[in-house]
XYZ file of C-alpha atoms in Angstrom:
430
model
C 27.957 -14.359 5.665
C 26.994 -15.941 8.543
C 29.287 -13.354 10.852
C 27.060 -10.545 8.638
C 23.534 -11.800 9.814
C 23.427 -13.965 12.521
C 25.715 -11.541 14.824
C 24.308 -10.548 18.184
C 22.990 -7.345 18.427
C 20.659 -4.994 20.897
C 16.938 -5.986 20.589
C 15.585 -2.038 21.421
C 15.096 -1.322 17.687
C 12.532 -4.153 16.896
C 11.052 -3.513 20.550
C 10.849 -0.097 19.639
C 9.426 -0.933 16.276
C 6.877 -3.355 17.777
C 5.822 -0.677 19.586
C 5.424 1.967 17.222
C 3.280 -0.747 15.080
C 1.161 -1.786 17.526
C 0.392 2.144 18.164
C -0.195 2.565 14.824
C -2.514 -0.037 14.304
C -4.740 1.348 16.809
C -4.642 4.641 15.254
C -5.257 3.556 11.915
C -8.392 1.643 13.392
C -9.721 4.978 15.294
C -8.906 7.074 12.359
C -11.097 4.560 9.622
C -13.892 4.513 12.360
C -14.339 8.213 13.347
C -13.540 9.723 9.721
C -16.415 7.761 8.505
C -13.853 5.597 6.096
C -15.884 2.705 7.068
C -19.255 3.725 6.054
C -18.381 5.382 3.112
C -16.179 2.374 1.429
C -17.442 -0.991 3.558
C -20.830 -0.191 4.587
C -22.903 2.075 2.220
C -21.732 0.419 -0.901
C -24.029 -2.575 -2.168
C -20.879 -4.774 -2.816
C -17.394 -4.070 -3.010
C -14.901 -4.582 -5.732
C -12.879 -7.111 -4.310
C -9.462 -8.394 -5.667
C -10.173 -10.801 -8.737
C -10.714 -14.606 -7.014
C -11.861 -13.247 -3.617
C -15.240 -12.997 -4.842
C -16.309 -14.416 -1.582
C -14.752 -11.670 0.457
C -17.132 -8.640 0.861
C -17.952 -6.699 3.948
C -19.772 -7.807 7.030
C -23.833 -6.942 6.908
C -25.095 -3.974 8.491
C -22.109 -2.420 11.374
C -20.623 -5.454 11.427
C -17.067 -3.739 9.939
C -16.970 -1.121 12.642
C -16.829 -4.448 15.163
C -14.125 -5.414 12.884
C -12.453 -2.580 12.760
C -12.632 -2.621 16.764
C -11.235 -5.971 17.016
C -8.308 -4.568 14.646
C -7.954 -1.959 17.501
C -7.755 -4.733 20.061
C -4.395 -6.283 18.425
C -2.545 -3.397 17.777
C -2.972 -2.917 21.484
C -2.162 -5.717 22.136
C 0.777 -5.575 20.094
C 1.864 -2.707 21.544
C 1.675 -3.795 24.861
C 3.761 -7.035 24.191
C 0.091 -8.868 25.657
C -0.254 -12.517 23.953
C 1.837 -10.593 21.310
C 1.746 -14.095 18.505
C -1.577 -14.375 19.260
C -2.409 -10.573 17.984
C 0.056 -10.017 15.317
C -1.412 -13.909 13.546
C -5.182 -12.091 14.153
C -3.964 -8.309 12.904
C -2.597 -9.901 9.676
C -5.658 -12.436 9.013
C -7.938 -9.388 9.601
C -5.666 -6.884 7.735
C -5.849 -9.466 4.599
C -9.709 -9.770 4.633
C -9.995 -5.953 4.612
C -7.111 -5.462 2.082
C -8.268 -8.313 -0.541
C -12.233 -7.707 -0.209
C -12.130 -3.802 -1.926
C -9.847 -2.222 -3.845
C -12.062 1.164 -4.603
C -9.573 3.119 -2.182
C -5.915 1.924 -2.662
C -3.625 1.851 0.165
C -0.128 1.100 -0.875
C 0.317 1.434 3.105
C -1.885 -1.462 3.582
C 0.381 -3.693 1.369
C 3.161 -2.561 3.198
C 1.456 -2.962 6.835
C 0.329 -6.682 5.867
C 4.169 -7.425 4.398
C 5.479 -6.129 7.368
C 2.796 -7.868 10.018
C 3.570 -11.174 8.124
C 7.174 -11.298 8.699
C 6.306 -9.659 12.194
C 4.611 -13.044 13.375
C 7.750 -14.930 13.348
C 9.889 -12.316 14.894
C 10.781 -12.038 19.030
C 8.775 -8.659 19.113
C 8.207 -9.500 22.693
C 10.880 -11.225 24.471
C 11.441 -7.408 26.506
C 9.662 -4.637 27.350
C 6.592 -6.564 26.937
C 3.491 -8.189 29.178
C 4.356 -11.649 27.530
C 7.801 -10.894 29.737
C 7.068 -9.763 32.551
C 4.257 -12.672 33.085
C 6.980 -15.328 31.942
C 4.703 -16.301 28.912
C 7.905 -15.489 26.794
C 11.759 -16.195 27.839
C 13.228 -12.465 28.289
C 15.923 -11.855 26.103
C 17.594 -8.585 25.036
C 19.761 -9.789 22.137
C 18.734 -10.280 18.077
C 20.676 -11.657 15.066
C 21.568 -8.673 13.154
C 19.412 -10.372 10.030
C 16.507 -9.047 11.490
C 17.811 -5.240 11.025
C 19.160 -5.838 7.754
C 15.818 -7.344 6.507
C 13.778 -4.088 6.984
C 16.435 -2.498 5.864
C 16.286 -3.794 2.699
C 12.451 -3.660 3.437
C 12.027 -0.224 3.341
C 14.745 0.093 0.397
C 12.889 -2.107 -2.033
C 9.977 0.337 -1.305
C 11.399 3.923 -2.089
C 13.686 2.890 -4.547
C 10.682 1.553 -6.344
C 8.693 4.593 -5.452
C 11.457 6.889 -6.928
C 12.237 4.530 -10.626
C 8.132 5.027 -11.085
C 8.718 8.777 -10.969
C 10.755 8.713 -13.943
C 8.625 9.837 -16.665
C 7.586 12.954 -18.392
C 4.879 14.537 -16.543
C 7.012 13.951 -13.120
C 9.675 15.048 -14.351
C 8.148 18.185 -15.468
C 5.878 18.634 -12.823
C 2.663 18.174 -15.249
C 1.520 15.971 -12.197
C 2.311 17.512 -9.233
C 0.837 20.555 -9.970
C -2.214 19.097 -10.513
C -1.763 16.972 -6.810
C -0.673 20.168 -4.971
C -4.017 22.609 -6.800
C -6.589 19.396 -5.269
C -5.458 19.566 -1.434
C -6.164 22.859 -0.839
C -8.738 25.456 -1.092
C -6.897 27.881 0.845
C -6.436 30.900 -1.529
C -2.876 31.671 -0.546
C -1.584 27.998 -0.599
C -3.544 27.615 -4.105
C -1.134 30.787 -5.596
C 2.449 29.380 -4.103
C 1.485 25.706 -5.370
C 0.405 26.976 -8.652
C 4.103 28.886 -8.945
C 6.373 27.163 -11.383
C 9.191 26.922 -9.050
C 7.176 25.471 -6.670
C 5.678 22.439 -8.207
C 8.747 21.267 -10.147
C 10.670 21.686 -6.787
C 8.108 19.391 -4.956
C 8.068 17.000 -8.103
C 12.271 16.602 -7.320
C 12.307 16.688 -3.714
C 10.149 13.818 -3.808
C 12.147 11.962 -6.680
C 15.481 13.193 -4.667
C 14.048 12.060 -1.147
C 12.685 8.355 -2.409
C 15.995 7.991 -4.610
C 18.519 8.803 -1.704
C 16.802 8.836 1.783
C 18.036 5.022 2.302
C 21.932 5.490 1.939
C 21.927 8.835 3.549
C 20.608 6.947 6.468
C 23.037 4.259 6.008
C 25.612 6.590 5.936
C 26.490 7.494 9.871
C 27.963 10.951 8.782
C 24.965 12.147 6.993
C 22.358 10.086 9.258
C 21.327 12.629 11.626
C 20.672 15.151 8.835
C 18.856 12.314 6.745
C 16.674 11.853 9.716
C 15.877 15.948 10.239
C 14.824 15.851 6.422
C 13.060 12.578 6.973
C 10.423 14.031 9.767
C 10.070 17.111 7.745
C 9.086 15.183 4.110
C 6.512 13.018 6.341
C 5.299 15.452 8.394
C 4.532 17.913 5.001
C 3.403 14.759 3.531
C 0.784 13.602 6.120
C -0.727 17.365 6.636
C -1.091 18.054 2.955
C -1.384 14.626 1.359
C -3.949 12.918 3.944
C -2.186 9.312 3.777
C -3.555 8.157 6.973
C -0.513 6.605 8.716
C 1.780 5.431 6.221
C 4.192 8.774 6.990
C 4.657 7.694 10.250
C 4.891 4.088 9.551
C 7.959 5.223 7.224
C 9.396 7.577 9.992
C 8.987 4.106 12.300
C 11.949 2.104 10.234
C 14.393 4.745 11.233
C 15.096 3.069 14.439
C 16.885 0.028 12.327
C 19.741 2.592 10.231
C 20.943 3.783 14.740
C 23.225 1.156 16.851
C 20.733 -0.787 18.498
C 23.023 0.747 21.695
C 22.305 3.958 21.217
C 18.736 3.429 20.641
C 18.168 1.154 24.010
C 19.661 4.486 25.738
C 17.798 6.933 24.002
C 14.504 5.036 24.460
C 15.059 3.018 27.825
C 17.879 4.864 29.065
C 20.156 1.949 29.658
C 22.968 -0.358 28.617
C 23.094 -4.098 28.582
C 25.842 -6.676 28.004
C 26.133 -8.670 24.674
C 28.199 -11.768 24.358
C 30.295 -12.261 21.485
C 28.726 -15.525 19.777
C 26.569 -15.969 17.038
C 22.699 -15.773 17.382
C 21.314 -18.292 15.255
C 18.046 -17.596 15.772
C 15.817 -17.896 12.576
C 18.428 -19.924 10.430
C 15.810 -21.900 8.873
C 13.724 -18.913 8.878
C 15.948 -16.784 6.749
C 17.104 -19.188 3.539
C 13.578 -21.013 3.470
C 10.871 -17.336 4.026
C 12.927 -14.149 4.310
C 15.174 -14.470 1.393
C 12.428 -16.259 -0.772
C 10.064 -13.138 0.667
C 13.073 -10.409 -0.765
C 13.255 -11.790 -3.871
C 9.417 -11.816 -4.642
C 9.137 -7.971 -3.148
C 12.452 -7.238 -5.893
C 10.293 -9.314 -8.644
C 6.699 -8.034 -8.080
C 7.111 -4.609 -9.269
C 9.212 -5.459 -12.059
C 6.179 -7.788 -13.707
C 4.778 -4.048 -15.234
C 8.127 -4.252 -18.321
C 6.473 -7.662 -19.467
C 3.289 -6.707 -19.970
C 2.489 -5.037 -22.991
C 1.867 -1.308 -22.816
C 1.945 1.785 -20.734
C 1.313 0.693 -17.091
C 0.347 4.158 -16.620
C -2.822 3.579 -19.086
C -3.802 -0.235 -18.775
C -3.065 -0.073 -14.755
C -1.682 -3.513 -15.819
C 1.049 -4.711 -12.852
C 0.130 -1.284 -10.780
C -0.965 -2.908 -7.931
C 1.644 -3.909 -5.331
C 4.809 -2.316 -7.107
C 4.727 1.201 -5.129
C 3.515 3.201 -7.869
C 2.444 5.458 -5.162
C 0.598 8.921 -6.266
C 1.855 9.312 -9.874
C -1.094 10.390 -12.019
C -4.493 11.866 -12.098
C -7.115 9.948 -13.858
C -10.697 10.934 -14.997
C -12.670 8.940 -17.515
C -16.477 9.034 -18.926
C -18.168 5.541 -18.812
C -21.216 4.389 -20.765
C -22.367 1.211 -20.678
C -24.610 -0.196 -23.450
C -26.720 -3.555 -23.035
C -27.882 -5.145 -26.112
C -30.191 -8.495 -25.863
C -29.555 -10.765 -28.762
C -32.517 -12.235 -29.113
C -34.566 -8.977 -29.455
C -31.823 -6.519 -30.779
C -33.229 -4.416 -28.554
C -30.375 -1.793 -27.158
C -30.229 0.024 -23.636
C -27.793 1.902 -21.537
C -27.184 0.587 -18.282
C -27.678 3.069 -15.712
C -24.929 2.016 -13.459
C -24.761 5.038 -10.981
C -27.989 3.953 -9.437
C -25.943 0.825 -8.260
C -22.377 2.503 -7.044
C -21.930 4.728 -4.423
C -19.845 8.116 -5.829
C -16.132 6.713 -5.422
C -16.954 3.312 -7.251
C -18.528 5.036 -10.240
C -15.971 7.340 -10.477
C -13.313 4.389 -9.948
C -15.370 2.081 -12.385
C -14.520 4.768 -14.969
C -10.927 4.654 -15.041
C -10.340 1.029 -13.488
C -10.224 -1.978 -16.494
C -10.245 -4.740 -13.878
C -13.421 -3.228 -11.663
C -15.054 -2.701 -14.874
C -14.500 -6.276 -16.038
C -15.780 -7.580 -12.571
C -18.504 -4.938 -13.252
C -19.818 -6.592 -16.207
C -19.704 -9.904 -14.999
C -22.436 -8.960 -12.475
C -24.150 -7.456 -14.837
C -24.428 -10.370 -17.224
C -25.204 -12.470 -13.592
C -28.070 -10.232 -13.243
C -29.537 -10.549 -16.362
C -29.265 -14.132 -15.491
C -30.207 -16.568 -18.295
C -30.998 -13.701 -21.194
C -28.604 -13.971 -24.396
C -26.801 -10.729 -23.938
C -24.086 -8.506 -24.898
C -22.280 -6.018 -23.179
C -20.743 -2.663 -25.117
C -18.504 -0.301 -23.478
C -17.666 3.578 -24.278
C -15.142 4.642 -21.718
C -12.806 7.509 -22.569
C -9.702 8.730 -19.643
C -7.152 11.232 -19.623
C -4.168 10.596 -17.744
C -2.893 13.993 -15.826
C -5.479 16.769 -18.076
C -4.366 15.627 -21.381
C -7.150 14.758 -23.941
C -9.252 11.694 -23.436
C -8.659 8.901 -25.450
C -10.562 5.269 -25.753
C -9.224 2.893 -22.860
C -12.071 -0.026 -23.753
C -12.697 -1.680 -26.789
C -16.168 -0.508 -28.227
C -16.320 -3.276 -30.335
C -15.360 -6.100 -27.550
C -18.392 -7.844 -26.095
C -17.722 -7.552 -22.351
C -19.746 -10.318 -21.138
C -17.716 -12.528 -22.780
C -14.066 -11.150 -22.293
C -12.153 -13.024 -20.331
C -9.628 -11.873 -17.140
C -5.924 -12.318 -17.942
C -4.128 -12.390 -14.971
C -0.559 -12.292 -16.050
C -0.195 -10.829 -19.733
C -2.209 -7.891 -21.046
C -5.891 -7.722 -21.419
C -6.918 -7.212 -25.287
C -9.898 -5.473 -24.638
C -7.802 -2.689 -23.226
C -6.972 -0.241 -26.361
C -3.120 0.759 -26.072
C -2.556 4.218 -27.283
């Protein structure tokens, strides 16, 4: 075992990687403050739904996030460049975290994977070559890794599409109920609209992508089949990131090819050169792999499986979605109203909560159970010390089929409680 990961390799694939991240970062910054991302989900919103127990965490005042977001900008470059490198890749994940965990109203599964990925990044040597830290002699050059470091995103990127493809396994994937739908929203071009609406087309796309996330990892593994896995690789992100508008997360996926080529062959192709390596072990990170890499795997292999012990359809109570790839499987639309009673009075209202929400949180609050529980907890804080109760009638239909209750009518919502592990009673299983 110890031959298998602590062998010394070529460094160019995690330089390269370091690179590409660090680019990345700053493009992902650019892109969220040009596109208006920032105003529409940080700034214009009242509050944001944060992750339940960050209550604390919500967006600075007034432009405060586009600062933010330009200090964001600042590491990447700096990771990029190899510049203070620990010193930006500890501040890119700290301010990754605070704008991951402090609103939830847009869903990146990229932003998971970015802060995963940064994490483990801060103990790596990202810049012991081709790097400022180098070339000022703030870091020892060094053009040699232990070959755990490969293997771990490796596995990485495996745990992710293999997830990815087991979600895809159900009925209106598999018969391309869902992707139909996906493929009619991107467009409004007329002739794109007709080929996506053909048959052949949308069950085609609904298998590629099953196909690509089930088998994209060993064909890469596999030298023989490599090249062509990378060819179809480009072309799947490339479609992906025109039509589907996932920011960077197609590139970001393109970015872990460098670990499946020889580390040689990718210090020529990139820095067109060749370097000695000695034949002993590299031990670097020993301590590092059995006590925060391994632990790290197993919790990434565990995570996503937590969705089989909750009780019913992940799909409906969104129970265990979150942070187990379940990337772009279903479309959602529900019908919320929110009725206030005050027990003292019997008196009865409907609370008018669209004059509170921007757009996207209404329409998230809708089909969400966990932003409607925080939802209701404000409420009930803002009716401060009145004796109330709080009725919900929300109806949502998964993928165009017909709506069906996803609340409790009869469960008093100011008093529910938050189950964090098991399923949520107040959420009506079908």
């Amino acid at each position: 075992m110890n031959k298998l990961l602590f062998k010394n390799i070529d460094g160019a694939a995690l330089i390269i990687f370091r690179i590409s991240l660090g680019f990345l970062i700053v493009c992902e910054s650019l892109l969220a403050i040009l596109h208006g991302w920032i105003k529409a989900i940080l700034i214009e919103p009242k509050f944001t739904f944060n992750f339940i127990g960050f209550d604390w965490l919500q967006p600075l005042p007034g432009n405060g996030m586009y600062y933010y977001f330009g200090l964001i900008g600042l590491t990447g470059l700096g990771i990029m460049l190899g510049l203070r490198y620990r010193i930006n890749i500890i501040l890119f994940t700290i301010l990754l975290s605070g704008v991951y965990f402090m609103q939830k109203e847009v869903y990146y599964n990229h932003y998971y994977l970015l802060l995963v990925i940064s994490f483990i990044m801060i103990f790596l040597p990202a810049n012991q070559e081709k790097s400022l830290d180098a070339k000022f002699g703030y870091v020892k050059k060094k053009n040699t890794i232990p070959q755990w470091i490969v293997i771990l995103f490796i596995l990485l990127i495996g745990i992710v599409y293999t997830y990815a493809a087991i979600a895809k396994f159900y009925p209106d994937w598999l018969d391309g109920t869902f992707t139909k739908i996906l493929l009619q929203r991107i467009t409004v071009r007329p002739y794109l609209l007709e080929l996506f609406s053909q048959k052949w087309f949308y069950i085609s796309f609904a298998y590629a992508g099953l196909l690509f996330d089930l088998f994209i990892v060993p064909l890469l593994l596999y030298k023989r089949t490599r090249n062509f896995a990378l060819v179809i690789s480009i072309f799947f992100h490339l479609f992906n990131s025109y039509t589907l508008r996932i920011g960077i997360f197609p590139y970001m996926a393109l970015s872990f090819s460098v670990f499946f080529y020889e580390s040689e062959r990718i210090r020529q192709l990139f820095f067109k050169e060749k370097i000695e390596i000695d034949n002993n072990l590299n031990y670097f990170g020993k301590r590092l792999v059995h006590y925060f890499i391994i632990p790290l795997l197993i919790v990434q292999l565990l995570l996503p499986l937590r969705h089989y012990f909750i009780k019913g359809d992940v799909l409906w109570t969104e129970e265990g979605h979150r942070l187990s790839w379940r990337v772009m499987l279903r479309e959602r639309t529900g019908k919320l109203n929110i009725k206030i009673v005050d027990n003292i009075t019997k008196k009865e209202s409907f609370y008018d909560y669209h004059k509170k929400l921007t757009y996207i949180q209404a329409k998230q609050l809708a089909v969400c159970p966990d932003l409607l529980w925080q939802y209701c907890q404000r409420i009930k804080k803002e009716y401060n010390e009145k004796d109330i109760s709080i009725y919900i009638d929300c109806k949502n239909s998964i993928n165009d089929k017909p709506a069906q209750i996803l609340i409790d009518p009869s469960c008093d919502m100011a008093k529910a409680k938050w189950n964090y592990l098991w399923h949520n009673e107040w959420i009506v299983l079908h």
